[in-house]
Structures are given as structure tokens and as C-alpha cells.
Amino acid sequence: MSEVAAAEARDVHDVLAPIIEEIYARLAQDEPVMLTEIRDRVEAGFVQAGYRAKRPAGWQRRVLVVRLDEIGDNVLNSAFLRGLRTLYPDARIDLLVKPSVYPLMEHCPYVDEVLHVQMARSMQLGDLYFWAYRLSDEVLWARQYDACIVPRWDTDETWSSLLALFSGARERIGYSEHVSPLKAKICEGMNTFLTQAFLTPPHVVHEVEKGMYLLRLLGVEHPDGKLELWLSSADVAEAKALLAKAGRGRAVAVAVATREGRKTYPPTLLAKALGELADLDVTFYLLGGPEDAEAAAVVEHALPAGRTVNLAGRTRLPVSAAVVALSSLYMGGDTGMTHVAAAAGRPVVEWFCHPMDTVVSVNSLYARFYPWRVPAIVLRPEHAIGACTEKPDVFEEIAGCHSRSDAHCIQTIDPHYIALAARRFLS
């Protein structure tokens, strides 16, 4: 940070700190505070601090992209970042992500810097408000962003539009809270902090398409939706060493679990599906985080010795991504690694919890997150079961299956069909 930028950051702190801290004290006491009051008083503070003055001649445009969501969301955002760089070839572009995602984003060639920050201690408005203030005060104000872009279309529990306001950017761009009934319900008032809040037409469904549509709105005439994966040579070398040391035949990467129980295919059934492929000369590389170690162990112990390499919780994220990129086939549920496989151009066998006899709406995960532009077979339950046969509410329709924590409809997918799908790519 230059001495001039540091001094200007101190100036804006002196102006805004009393305003923001007074509002926070009211929020902490559960006193109602209008979102328009937050916006108007913070914006007035930036005007007073000189943040809305005309930029000097030769000023380099500065853009902040906020993606405080998960691995898959950020991989699907790779095409957006490339398109944004074509729009602003000479600008400074920074990307803000969560620490868990940073290892996959740190080598992005289209941004000048990848920032990663710990999230607020809770998703309550008061905590998010103070977190956004502290982050802006300590990191963002000195960078003097002209624009802050929030590409997330879905509901946003982190209220990134609030962070966009606090960042100091005069242009704050994102998707409207009214793009779906669910977002309108959960994120009511979020548009208050944006200067441009866009809606999407009905034909723009997949998350990559939403990124491309936003680029067109910003001025990119023909954005390309090709995904990219940015891995270091060291991560690729480590993955190659793993495959050379432990495996036999072709490599098949298998994500054994997801972050949600309803999206996770039971490991006993997954082991049956993989067991049907025992006649093929392949090794299954079991992927996941430390929280997936138990599921991976179930699969590992059910298959013949030497046919699996259990990497769940034992490798760094970019190395796991490199294993996927080097594999002949990827198998998994609705999880970030599925989109890593798509970005790497690997064929995909995916199991999805959304039953085929339930409504697929604009908000449905199946419509928005299927494997993008790669050969893929997606298996879904033929019928909803139990309570899932009833009409879903706005929260339940996104996944088709109403269960939140346990495998439910997804467990009715026959493992034989998963094996047949894999065999189609491997034979």
C-alpha cells in the first residue's frame, strides 16, 4: 500500500467509523434499522471523505469481484473472470474468496490478486455488518475500487451486496433479489446496496450461462463459456506421482460424499456400483475432505485390496483437483469436484437427488449445476418417495428432495445403473 493510499484510507476511516459503529450499536441492541438508512449514511460518508470525487487523468480502473461461496461456484466462475479481463484489459482486478477456495483460485491469470478472508462469526445481519466494516477498513478502502461485482445469482447468506457498499466502490453490480422466489424471501432488501441489480430471462438457467449473461450486460459482446482450471506445476506433479505409485490401469476419480446428506449417495451402495466394475483394469481414487473419511473407508473396505486409493482428507485441494484432471473418468454427486472435472474436460458420471417426477424450476439445483460441456451421464431417482411426493415449498423445490441431512430419494438409484454408466465411458 502506498503512503498516499494509506493516508486516504485513514481519512475515510475517520469519517465512516463513527457512522458505522453507531449503527452497529443499534443493531446489537436489536433496534430496527432501515437498510436505506445504512446505505444513505455510508454513501454520504464516502462523499465526505472524497471517495466520489472525479478520478485524476491516467487513473487505472480498479474492480473487485466478490465470490464468497463454494468450490464449484468459483470453478463455474472461471469463464466470467476471463470475460471480465477482456472487458477491462488494463484495469486492476481483484478477486475475494473464502480461505477454503483460495488454493484453487490463487493461480488465476485474469486477476491481479486473489484475496481470501475469514467469514463473519455468524450470518446474522449485525455480525455481517461489523465483519464487512472491519474487512473494508483493514483491506479494501486503501485500494479505492471503482466497481464491485457480485456475480452470485442464488441466495446470498453472506450479504455480499452489503460488503460491496462498504468497499467504497461507486458502482455496485449484481443480480437482483427478485431473480427467484427463494432469493426474494431470504434476501429481502439486498438490492438496496447495489447500484445495478439485474434480472435474468427464463432461458438463462445454468450458472455458467448466468455469468455469460452478466458479461453481456456489462458490455462483452460474445462471451465464451469455456471453464478453466488453474493448477500449479507442483500440484500436477504431486498428483502424477500419486497415480504412478499407487495405481494400476486407468484412474477413476470418485467423490465419495457431498456437503449435504440428501445429495450423498450411500457409501454401501457406491461400493456395490464400483464392485461391478472389478473386471476392468482401473483404480478408484476416493476423494473428499477429512469429514468424508468415514464414507471413504466404507467404500475402500468393501472393494478388493489394491483397487482403491483412499485420498479423503489426505491430500490438499489442488492436488485432488489434479487427480481428477488426470483421471480417465470422474464419478460423484452434486459437489464442487464435479465442476472441477468439467473444467478439466473429464467425462462425468453424476448422481443427483432431484427425482425425475418432481418439478424442475428456475431455482432447481439440477437445472443450474449439471456438468458443463463435457460428456456426462446424470442419474436421478425415478420417483420421489415419502414426504417428497408432496408439493414442495420454495425452500424444498431447489433440490427436489425435501430431506436436509440424510440420503433420501437418492438412495433409490440402482447401483447397477451407476456401474453401467461408468462402463460406457471406460469400455
Coordinates of N, CA, C and O in Angstrom, one line a residue, residues 174-346:
G174 N -24.7 -6.5 -9.4 CA -25.0 -7.9 -9.1 C -26.4 -8.3 -9.6 O -27.1 -7.5 -10.2
Y175 N -26.8 -9.5 -9.3 CA -28.1 -10.0 -9.6 C -29.1 -9.6 -8.6 O -28.8 -9.6 -7.4
S176 N -30.3 -9.3 -9.0 CA -31.4 -8.8 -8.1 C -31.8 -9.8 -7.2 O -31.8 -11.0 -7.4
E177 N -32.4 -9.4 -6.0 CA -33.0 -10.3 -5.1 C -34.3 -10.9 -5.6 O -34.8 -11.9 -5.1
H178 N -34.8 -10.4 -6.8 CA -36.0 -10.9 -7.3 C -35.8 -11.8 -8.5 O -36.8 -12.1 -9.2
V179 N -34.6 -12.4 -8.6 CA -34.4 -13.4 -9.7 C -35.1 -14.7 -9.4 O -35.4 -15.5 -10.4
S180 N -35.5 -15.0 -8.2 CA -36.2 -16.2 -7.9 C -37.0 -16.0 -6.6 O -36.7 -15.1 -5.8
P181 N -38.1 -16.7 -6.5 CA -38.9 -16.6 -5.2 C -38.1 -16.8 -4.0 O -38.4 -16.2 -2.9
L182 N -37.2 -17.8 -4.0 CA -36.4 -18.1 -2.8 C -35.5 -17.0 -2.4 O -35.4 -16.6 -1.3
K183 N -34.9 -16.4 -3.4 CA -33.9 -15.3 -3.1 C -34.7 -14.1 -2.6 O -34.3 -13.4 -1.7
A184 N -35.9 -13.8 -3.2 CA -36.7 -12.7 -2.8 C -37.1 -12.9 -1.3 O -37.3 -11.9 -0.6
K185 N -37.3 -14.1 -0.9 CA -37.7 -14.4 0.5 C -36.6 -14.3 1.5 O -36.7 -13.7 2.6
I186 N -35.4 -14.8 1.1 CA -34.3 -14.9 2.0 C -33.5 -13.6 2.0 O -33.0 -13.1 3.1
C187 N -33.4 -12.9 0.9 CA -32.5 -11.8 0.7 C -33.3 -10.5 0.5 O -32.8 -9.6 -0.2
E188 N -34.4 -10.4 1.2 CA -35.3 -9.2 1.0 C -34.5 -7.9 1.4 O -33.9 -7.9 2.5
G189 N -34.4 -6.9 0.5 CA -33.7 -5.7 0.8 C -32.3 -5.6 0.3 O -31.6 -4.6 0.4
M190 N -31.8 -6.8 -0.2 CA -30.4 -6.8 -0.6 C -30.1 -5.8 -1.8 O -29.0 -5.3 -1.9
N191 N -31.1 -5.6 -2.6 CA -30.9 -4.7 -3.7 C -30.6 -3.3 -3.3 O -30.0 -2.5 -4.0
T192 N -30.9 -2.9 -2.0 CA -30.7 -1.6 -1.5 C -29.2 -1.2 -1.7 O -29.0 0.0 -1.9
F193 N -28.3 -2.1 -1.6 CA -26.9 -1.8 -1.5 C -26.2 -1.8 -2.9 O -25.1 -1.5 -3.0
L194 N -27.0 -2.2 -3.9 CA -26.5 -2.3 -5.3 C -26.9 -1.0 -6.1 O -28.0 -0.5 -5.9
T195 N -26.0 -0.6 -7.0 CA -26.4 0.5 -7.9 C -27.0 -0.1 -9.2 O -27.7 0.6 -9.9
Q196 N -26.7 -1.3 -9.5 CA -27.3 -2.0 -10.7 C -27.6 -3.4 -10.2 O -26.7 -4.2 -9.9
A197 N -28.9 -3.8 -10.2 CA -29.4 -5.1 -9.8 C -30.1 -5.7 -11.0 O -31.2 -5.2 -11.4
F198 N -29.6 -6.8 -11.6 CA -30.1 -7.3 -12.9 C -31.0 -8.5 -12.6 O -30.8 -9.3 -11.7
L199 N -32.0 -8.7 -13.5 CA -32.8 -9.8 -13.6 C -32.4 -10.7 -14.7 O -31.6 -10.3 -15.6
T200 N -32.7 -12.0 -14.7 CA -32.4 -12.9 -15.8 C -33.6 -13.4 -16.5 O -34.6 -13.6 -15.9
P201 N -33.5 -13.5 -17.9 CA -34.6 -14.1 -18.7 C -34.8 -15.6 -18.4 O -33.8 -16.2 -17.9
P202 N -35.9 -16.1 -18.7 CA -36.2 -17.6 -18.4 C -35.2 -18.5 -19.1 O -35.0 -19.6 -18.5
H203 N -34.6 -18.2 -20.2 CA -33.8 -19.1 -20.9 C -32.3 -19.2 -20.3 O -31.6 -20.0 -20.7
V204 N -32.0 -18.3 -19.4 CA -30.7 -18.3 -18.8 C -30.8 -19.1 -17.5 O -31.3 -18.6 -16.5
V205 N -30.3 -20.3 -17.5 CA -30.6 -21.2 -16.4 C -29.3 -21.7 -15.7 O -29.2 -21.5 -14.5
H206 N -28.4 -22.3 -16.5 CA -27.2 -22.8 -15.9 C -26.3 -21.7 -15.3 O -26.4 -20.6 -15.8
E207 N -25.6 -22.0 -14.2 CA -24.8 -21.0 -13.5 C -23.8 -20.4 -14.5 O -23.5 -19.2 -14.4
V208 N -23.2 -21.1 -15.4 CA -22.2 -20.6 -16.3 C -23.0 -19.6 -17.3 O -22.5 -18.5 -17.6
E209 N -24.2 -20.0 -17.7 CA -25.0 -19.1 -18.6 C -25.3 -17.8 -17.8 O -25.3 -16.7 -18.5
K210 N -25.5 -17.8 -16.6 CA -25.7 -16.6 -15.8 C -24.5 -15.7 -15.8 O -24.6 -14.5 -15.9
G211 N -23.3 -16.3 -15.7 CA -22.1 -15.5 -15.7 C -21.9 -14.9 -17.1 O -21.5 -13.7 -17.2
M212 N -22.3 -15.6 -18.1 CA -22.1 -15.1 -19.5 C -23.2 -14.0 -19.7 O -22.9 -13.0 -20.4
Y213 N -24.3 -14.1 -19.2 CA -25.4 -13.1 -19.4 C -25.0 -11.8 -18.7 O -25.1 -10.7 -19.2
L214 N -24.4 -11.9 -17.5 CA -23.9 -10.7 -16.8 C -22.8 -10.0 -17.6 O -22.8 -8.8 -17.6
L215 N -21.9 -10.8 -18.2 CA -20.9 -10.2 -19.0 C -21.5 -9.4 -20.2 O -21.0 -8.3 -20.5
R216 N -22.5 -10.0 -20.8 CA -23.2 -9.3 -21.9 C -23.8 -8.0 -21.4 O -23.7 -6.9 -22.1
L217 N -24.4 -8.0 -20.2 CA -25.0 -6.8 -19.7 C -23.9 -5.7 -19.4 O -24.1 -4.5 -19.5
L218 N -22.7 -6.2 -19.1 CA -21.6 -5.3 -18.8 C -20.9 -4.8 -20.1 O -20.2 -3.8 -20.0
G219 N -21.2 -5.4 -21.2 CA -20.6 -4.9 -22.5 C -19.8 -5.9 -23.2 O -19.2 -5.5 -24.3
V220 N -19.7 -7.2 -22.8 CA -18.9 -8.2 -23.6 C -19.8 -8.7 -24.6 O -20.9 -9.4 -24.3
E221 N -19.5 -8.6 -25.9 CA -20.4 -9.0 -27.0 C -20.6 -10.5 -27.1 O -21.7 -11.0 -27.2
H222 N -19.5 -11.3 -27.1 CA -19.6 -12.7 -27.3 C -18.8 -13.5 -26.3 O -17.7 -14.0 -26.6
P223 N -19.3 -13.5 -25.1 CA -18.5 -14.2 -24.0 C -18.5 -15.7 -24.3 O -19.4 -16.3 -24.8
D224 N -17.4 -16.3 -23.9 CA -17.1 -17.8 -24.1 C -17.3 -18.5 -22.8 O -16.7 -18.1 -21.8
G225 N -18.2 -19.5 -22.8 CA -18.5 -20.2 -21.5 C -17.5 -21.3 -21.2 O -17.8 -22.1 -20.3
K226 N -16.4 -21.4 -21.8 CA -15.4 -22.5 -21.5 C -14.8 -22.3 -20.1 O -14.3 -21.3 -19.8
L227 N -14.9 -23.4 -19.3 CA -14.4 -23.4 -18.0 C -12.9 -23.6 -18.0 O -12.3 -24.2 -18.9
E228 N -12.2 -23.1 -17.0 CA -10.7 -23.3 -16.8 C -10.4 -23.8 -15.4 O -11.2 -23.5 -14.5
L229 N -9.3 -24.5 -15.3 CA -8.8 -25.0 -14.0 C -7.3 -24.5 -13.9 O -6.5 -24.8 -14.8
W230 N -7.0 -23.8 -12.9 CA -5.7 -23.2 -12.7 C -4.9 -24.0 -11.6 O -5.1 -23.7 -10.4
L231 N -4.0 -24.9 -12.0 CA -3.2 -25.7 -11.1 C -1.7 -25.4 -11.3 O -1.3 -25.1 -12.4
S232 N -1.0 -25.4 -10.2 CA 0.5 -25.2 -10.3 C 1.1 -26.5 -10.9 O 0.6 -27.6 -10.7
S233 N 2.3 -26.3 -11.4 CA 3.0 -27.5 -11.9 C 3.4 -28.4 -10.8 O 3.4 -29.7 -10.9
A234 N 3.6 -27.9 -9.6 CA 4.0 -28.7 -8.4 C 2.8 -29.6 -8.0 O 2.9 -30.7 -7.7
D235 N 1.5 -29.0 -8.1 CA 0.3 -29.8 -7.7 C 0.1 -30.9 -8.7 O -0.2 -32.0 -8.3
V236 N 0.3 -30.6 -10.0 CA 0.1 -31.6 -11.0 C 1.2 -32.7 -10.9 O 0.9 -33.9 -11.0
A237 N 2.4 -32.3 -10.6 CA 3.5 -33.3 -10.4 C 3.2 -34.2 -9.2 O 3.4 -35.4 -9.3
E238 N 2.7 -33.6 -8.1 CA 2.3 -34.4 -6.9 C 1.2 -35.4 -7.3 O 1.3 -36.6 -6.8
A239 N 0.2 -35.0 -8.0 CA -0.8 -35.9 -8.4 C -0.3 -37.0 -9.3 O -0.7 -38.2 -9.2
K240 N 0.5 -36.7 -10.3 CA 1.1 -37.7 -11.1 C 1.9 -38.7 -10.4 O 1.8 -39.9 -10.6
A241 N 2.6 -38.3 -9.3 CA 3.4 -39.2 -8.5 C 2.4 -40.1 -7.7 O 2.7 -41.3 -7.6
L242 N 1.3 -39.6 -7.3 CA 0.3 -40.5 -6.6 C -0.2 -41.5 -7.5 O -0.3 -42.7 -7.1
L243 N -0.5 -41.1 -8.7 CA -1.1 -42.1 -9.7 C -0.1 -43.1 -10.1 O -0.4 -44.3 -10.2
A244 N 1.2 -42.7 -10.2 CA 2.2 -43.6 -10.7 C 2.6 -44.6 -9.6 O 2.9 -45.8 -9.8
K245 N 2.5 -44.2 -8.3 CA 3.0 -45.0 -7.2 C 1.9 -46.0 -6.8 O 2.2 -47.2 -6.5
A246 N 0.7 -45.5 -6.7 CA -0.4 -46.3 -6.1 C -1.3 -47.1 -7.0 O -1.9 -48.1 -6.6
G247 N -1.4 -46.7 -8.2 CA -2.5 -47.2 -9.0 C -2.1 -48.3 -10.0 O -0.9 -48.5 -10.3
R248 N -3.1 -48.9 -10.6 CA -2.9 -49.8 -11.7 C -4.0 -49.5 -12.8 O -5.0 -49.0 -12.5
G249 N -3.6 -49.7 -14.0 CA -4.6 -49.4 -15.1 C -5.0 -47.9 -15.1 O -4.2 -47.0 -14.7
R250 N -6.2 -47.7 -15.6 CA -6.7 -46.3 -15.7 C -7.2 -45.8 -14.4 O -7.7 -46.6 -13.5
A251 N -7.1 -44.5 -14.2 CA -7.5 -43.9 -12.9 C -9.0 -43.4 -13.1 O -9.4 -42.8 -14.0
V252 N -9.8 -43.7 -12.0 CA -11.1 -43.2 -11.9 C -11.2 -42.4 -10.6 O -11.0 -43.0 -9.5
A253 N -11.5 -41.1 -10.7 CA -11.7 -40.3 -9.5 C -13.1 -40.4 -9.0 O -14.0 -40.3 -9.8
V254 N -13.3 -40.6 -7.7 CA -14.6 -40.8 -7.1 C -14.8 -39.9 -5.9 O -14.0 -40.0 -4.9
A255 N -15.7 -38.9 -6.0 CA -16.0 -38.1 -4.8 C -17.0 -38.9 -4.0 O -18.1 -39.1 -4.4
V256 N -16.7 -39.3 -2.8 CA -17.5 -40.2 -2.0 C -18.6 -39.5 -1.3 O -19.5 -40.2 -0.8
A257 N -18.6 -38.2 -1.1 CA -19.7 -37.6 -0.4 C -19.8 -36.1 -0.9 O -19.1 -35.6 -1.7
T258 N -20.9 -35.4 -0.3 CA -21.1 -34.0 -0.6 C -21.3 -33.3 0.7 O -21.3 -34.0 1.8
R259 N -21.5 -32.0 0.7 CA -21.7 -31.3 1.9 C -23.1 -31.5 2.5 O -23.4 -31.1 3.6
E260 N -24.0 -32.0 1.7 CA -25.4 -32.2 2.2 C -25.8 -33.7 2.1 O -25.5 -34.4 1.1
G261 N -26.4 -34.2 3.2 CA -26.8 -35.6 3.2 C -27.7 -36.0 2.1 O -27.5 -37.1 1.5
R262 N -28.6 -35.2 1.7 CA -29.6 -35.6 0.7 C -28.9 -35.7 -0.7 O -29.4 -36.4 -1.6
K263 N -27.7 -35.1 -0.9 CA -27.0 -35.2 -2.1 C -26.0 -36.3 -2.2 O -25.4 -36.6 -3.2
T264 N -25.8 -37.0 -1.0 CA -24.7 -38.0 -0.9 C -25.3 -39.4 -1.1 O -26.2 -39.8 -0.4
Y265 N -24.8 -40.1 -2.1 CA -25.2 -41.5 -2.3 C -24.6 -42.4 -1.2 O -23.4 -42.3 -0.9
P266 N -25.4 -43.2 -0.6 CA -24.9 -44.0 0.5 C -23.6 -44.8 0.1 O -23.6 -45.4 -1.0
P267 N -22.6 -44.8 0.9 CA -21.3 -45.4 0.6 C -21.4 -46.9 0.3 O -20.7 -47.5 -0.5
T268 N -22.4 -47.6 1.0 CA -22.5 -49.0 0.8 C -23.0 -49.3 -0.6 O -22.6 -50.2 -1.3
L269 N -23.9 -48.4 -1.1 CA -24.4 -48.6 -2.5 C -23.3 -48.2 -3.5 O -23.2 -48.8 -4.6
L270 N -22.6 -47.1 -3.2 CA -21.5 -46.7 -4.1 C -20.5 -47.9 -4.2 O -20.0 -48.1 -5.3
A271 N -20.2 -48.5 -3.1 CA -19.2 -49.7 -3.1 C -19.8 -50.8 -4.1 O -19.0 -51.4 -4.8
K272 N -21.1 -51.0 -4.0 CA -21.7 -52.0 -4.9 C -21.5 -51.6 -6.4 O -21.2 -52.5 -7.2
A273 N -21.7 -50.3 -6.7 CA -21.6 -49.9 -8.0 C -20.1 -50.1 -8.5 O -19.9 -50.6 -9.6
L274 N -19.2 -49.7 -7.7 CA -17.8 -49.8 -8.1 C -17.4 -51.3 -8.1 O -16.5 -51.7 -9.0
G275 N -18.0 -52.1 -7.3 CA -17.6 -53.5 -7.3 C -18.0 -54.2 -8.6 O -17.4 -55.2 -9.0
E276 N -19.1 -53.7 -9.3 CA -19.5 -54.3 -10.6 C -18.5 -54.0 -11.7 O -18.6 -54.5 -12.8
L277 N -17.5 -53.1 -11.4 CA -16.5 -52.7 -12.4 C -15.2 -53.4 -12.1 O -14.1 -53.0 -12.7
A278 N -15.2 -54.4 -11.3 CA -14.0 -55.1 -10.8 C -13.3 -55.8 -12.0 O -12.0 -56.1 -11.9
D279 N -14.0 -56.1 -13.1 CA -13.3 -56.8 -14.2 C -12.5 -55.8 -15.1 O -11.7 -56.3 -15.9
L280 N -12.7 -54.5 -14.8 CA -11.9 -53.6 -15.6 C -10.6 -53.2 -15.0 O -10.5 -53.3 -13.7
D281 N -9.6 -52.9 -15.8 CA -8.3 -52.6 -15.2 C -8.3 -51.1 -14.8 O -7.7 -50.3 -15.6
V282 N -8.9 -50.8 -13.7 CA -8.9 -49.4 -13.2 C -8.6 -49.4 -11.7 O -8.8 -50.4 -11.0
T283 N -8.2 -48.2 -11.3 CA -8.0 -47.9 -9.8 C -8.9 -46.8 -9.5 O -9.0 -45.8 -10.2
F284 N -9.7 -46.9 -8.4 CA -10.6 -45.9 -7.9 C -9.8 -45.0 -6.9 O -9.4 -45.5 -5.8
Y285 N -9.8 -43.7 -7.2 CA -9.2 -42.8 -6.2 C -10.3 -42.1 -5.5 O -11.1 -41.3 -6.1
L286 N -10.4 -42.3 -4.2 CA -11.5 -41.8 -3.4 C -11.2 -40.5 -2.8 O -10.2 -40.3 -2.1
L287 N -12.0 -39.5 -3.2 CA -11.7 -38.1 -2.9 C -12.7 -37.5 -1.9 O -13.9 -37.9 -1.8
G288 N -12.3 -36.6 -1.1 CA -13.1 -35.9 -0.1 C -12.3 -35.2 1.0 O -11.0 -35.4 1.0
G289 N -12.9 -34.5 1.8 CA -12.2 -33.8 2.9 C -12.2 -34.7 4.1 O -12.6 -35.9 4.1
P290 N -11.6 -34.2 5.2 CA -11.5 -35.1 6.5 C -12.9 -35.5 6.9 O -13.0 -36.6 7.5
E291 N -13.9 -34.7 6.7 CA -15.3 -35.1 7.1 C -15.8 -36.3 6.3 O -16.8 -36.9 6.7
D292 N -15.2 -36.6 5.2 CA -15.6 -37.7 4.4 C -14.8 -39.0 4.6 O -15.1 -40.0 3.8
A293 N -13.9 -39.0 5.5 CA -13.1 -40.2 5.7 C -13.8 -41.4 6.1 O -13.5 -42.5 5.6
E294 N -14.9 -41.3 6.8 CA -15.7 -42.5 7.2 C -16.3 -43.1 6.0 O -16.3 -44.3 5.8
A295 N -17.0 -42.3 5.1 CA -17.6 -42.8 3.9 C -16.6 -43.4 3.0 O -16.8 -44.5 2.4
A296 N -15.4 -42.8 2.9 CA -14.3 -43.4 2.0 C -13.9 -44.7 2.6 O -13.6 -45.6 1.8
A297 N -13.8 -44.8 3.9 CA -13.3 -46.1 4.5 C -14.3 -47.2 4.2 O -13.9 -48.4 3.9
V298 N -15.6 -46.9 4.2 CA -16.7 -47.9 3.9 C -16.5 -48.4 2.5 O -16.5 -49.7 2.2
V299 N -16.2 -47.5 1.5 CA -16.0 -47.9 0.1 C -14.7 -48.7 0.0 O -14.7 -49.8 -0.7
E300 N -13.7 -48.2 0.6 CA -12.4 -48.9 0.5 C -12.4 -50.3 1.0 O -11.9 -51.2 0.3
H301 N -13.0 -50.5 2.1 CA -13.0 -51.9 2.8 C -13.9 -52.8 2.1 O -13.8 -54.1 2.2
A302 N -14.9 -52.3 1.3 CA -15.8 -53.2 0.6 C -15.3 -53.7 -0.8 O -15.8 -54.6 -1.3
L303 N -14.2 -53.1 -1.3 CA -13.7 -53.5 -2.5 C -12.4 -54.3 -2.4 O -11.7 -54.2 -1.3
P304 N -12.0 -55.0 -3.4 CA -10.8 -55.9 -3.2 C -9.5 -55.0 -3.0 O -9.4 -53.9 -3.4
A305 N -8.6 -55.6 -2.2 CA -7.4 -54.8 -1.9 C -6.7 -54.4 -3.2 O -6.6 -55.2 -4.2
G306 N -6.1 -53.2 -3.2 CA -5.4 -52.8 -4.3 C -6.2 -52.1 -5.4 O -5.6 -51.6 -6.4
R307 N -7.5 -52.1 -5.2 CA -8.3 -51.5 -6.3 C -8.7 -50.0 -5.9 O -9.3 -49.3 -6.8
T308 N -8.4 -49.6 -4.7 CA -8.7 -48.2 -4.3 C -7.5 -47.5 -3.7 O -6.6 -48.2 -3.2
V309 N -7.5 -46.2 -3.9 CA -6.5 -45.4 -3.2 C -7.3 -44.3 -2.4 O -8.0 -43.5 -3.0
N310 N -7.3 -44.4 -1.1 CA -8.1 -43.5 -0.3 C -7.4 -42.2 0.0 O -6.4 -42.2 0.7
L311 N -7.8 -41.2 -0.7 CA -7.2 -39.8 -0.5 C -8.1 -38.9 0.3 O -7.7 -37.7 0.4
A312 N -9.2 -39.4 0.8 CA -10.1 -38.5 1.5 C -9.5 -37.9 2.8 O -9.1 -38.7 3.7
G313 N -9.3 -36.6 2.8 CA -8.7 -35.9 4.0 C -7.2 -36.1 4.0 O -6.5 -35.7 4.9
R314 N -6.6 -36.6 2.9 CA -5.1 -36.9 2.9 C -4.4 -36.1 1.9 O -3.1 -36.2 1.8
T315 N -5.0 -35.3 1.1 CA -4.4 -34.5 0.1 C -4.9 -33.1 0.1 O -6.0 -32.9 0.6
R316 N -4.1 -32.2 -0.3 CA -4.6 -30.8 -0.5 C -5.6 -30.7 -1.6 O -5.5 -31.5 -2.6
L317 N -6.4 -29.7 -1.5 CA -7.5 -29.5 -2.5 C -6.9 -29.4 -4.0 O -7.5 -30.1 -4.9
P318 N -5.9 -28.6 -4.3 CA -5.4 -28.6 -5.7 C -4.8 -29.9 -6.2 O -4.9 -30.2 -7.4
V319 N -4.3 -30.7 -5.2 CA -3.8 -32.0 -5.6 C -4.9 -32.9 -6.0 O -4.9 -33.7 -7.0
S320 N -6.0 -32.9 -5.2 CA -7.2 -33.7 -5.5 C -7.7 -33.3 -6.9 O -8.2 -34.1 -7.7
A321 N -7.8 -31.9 -7.1 CA -8.2 -31.4 -8.4 C -7.4 -31.9 -9.5 O -7.9 -32.3 -10.6
A322 N -6.0 -32.0 -9.3 CA -5.1 -32.5 -10.3 C -5.4 -34.0 -10.6 O -5.3 -34.5 -11.7
V323 N -5.7 -34.7 -9.5 CA -6.0 -36.2 -9.7 C -7.2 -36.3 -10.6 O -7.3 -37.2 -11.5
V324 N -8.2 -35.5 -10.4 CA -9.4 -35.5 -11.2 C -9.0 -35.2 -12.7 O -9.5 -35.9 -13.6
A325 N -8.2 -34.2 -12.9 CA -7.8 -33.8 -14.2 C -7.0 -34.8 -14.9 O -7.1 -34.9 -16.2
L326 N -6.3 -35.7 -14.2 CA -5.5 -36.7 -14.8 C -6.2 -38.1 -15.0 O -5.7 -39.0 -15.5
S327 N -7.5 -38.1 -14.5 CA -8.2 -39.4 -14.5 C -8.9 -39.6 -15.8 O -9.2 -38.7 -16.6
S328 N -9.2 -40.9 -16.1 CA -10.0 -41.2 -17.3 C -11.5 -40.9 -17.1 O -12.2 -40.7 -18.1
L329 N -12.0 -40.9 -15.9 CA -13.4 -40.7 -15.6 C -13.5 -40.2 -14.2 O -12.7 -40.5 -13.3
Y330 N -14.5 -39.3 -14.1 CA -14.9 -38.8 -12.7 C -16.3 -39.3 -12.4 O -17.2 -39.2 -13.2
M331 N -16.5 -39.7 -11.1 CA -17.8 -40.1 -10.6 C -18.0 -39.4 -9.3 O -17.2 -39.3 -8.5
G332 N -19.3 -38.8 -9.2 CA -19.6 -38.1 -7.9 C -21.0 -37.5 -7.9 O -21.7 -37.6 -8.9
G333 N -21.3 -36.9 -6.8 CA -22.6 -36.3 -6.7 C -22.5 -34.8 -7.0 O -21.6 -34.3 -7.7
D334 N -23.5 -34.0 -6.5 CA -23.6 -32.6 -6.8 C -22.6 -31.9 -5.8 O -23.0 -31.4 -4.8
T335 N -21.4 -31.9 -6.2 CA -20.3 -31.3 -5.4 C -19.3 -30.5 -6.2 O -19.3 -30.6 -7.5
G336 N -18.4 -29.8 -5.6 CA -17.5 -28.9 -6.3 C -16.6 -29.7 -7.3 O -16.2 -29.2 -8.3
M337 N -16.2 -30.9 -6.9 CA -15.3 -31.7 -7.7 C -15.9 -32.1 -9.0 O -15.2 -32.3 -10.0
T338 N -17.2 -32.1 -9.1 CA -17.9 -32.4 -10.4 C -17.6 -31.3 -11.4 O -17.4 -31.5 -12.6
H339 N -17.6 -30.1 -10.9 CA -17.3 -28.9 -11.8 C -15.8 -28.8 -12.1 O -15.4 -28.3 -13.1
V340 N -15.0 -29.3 -11.1 CA -13.5 -29.4 -11.4 C -13.3 -30.3 -12.6 O -12.6 -30.1 -13.5
A341 N -14.0 -31.5 -12.6 CA -13.9 -32.4 -13.7 C -14.4 -31.8 -15.0 O -13.7 -32.0 -16.0
A342 N -15.5 -31.1 -15.0 CA -15.9 -30.4 -16.2 C -14.9 -29.4 -16.7 O -14.7 -29.3 -17.9
A343 N -14.3 -28.6 -15.8 CA -13.3 -27.6 -16.2 C -12.1 -28.3 -16.8 O -11.4 -27.8 -17.7
A344 N -11.8 -29.5 -16.3 CA -10.6 -30.3 -16.8 C -11.0 -31.1 -18.1 O -10.1 -31.7 -18.7
G345 N -12.3 -31.1 -18.5 CA -12.7 -31.8 -19.7 C -12.8 -33.3 -19.5 O -12.8 -34.0 -20.5
R346 N -13.0 -33.7 -18.3 CA -13.1 -35.2 -18.0 C -14.6 -35.6 -18.2 O -15.5 -34.9 -17.8

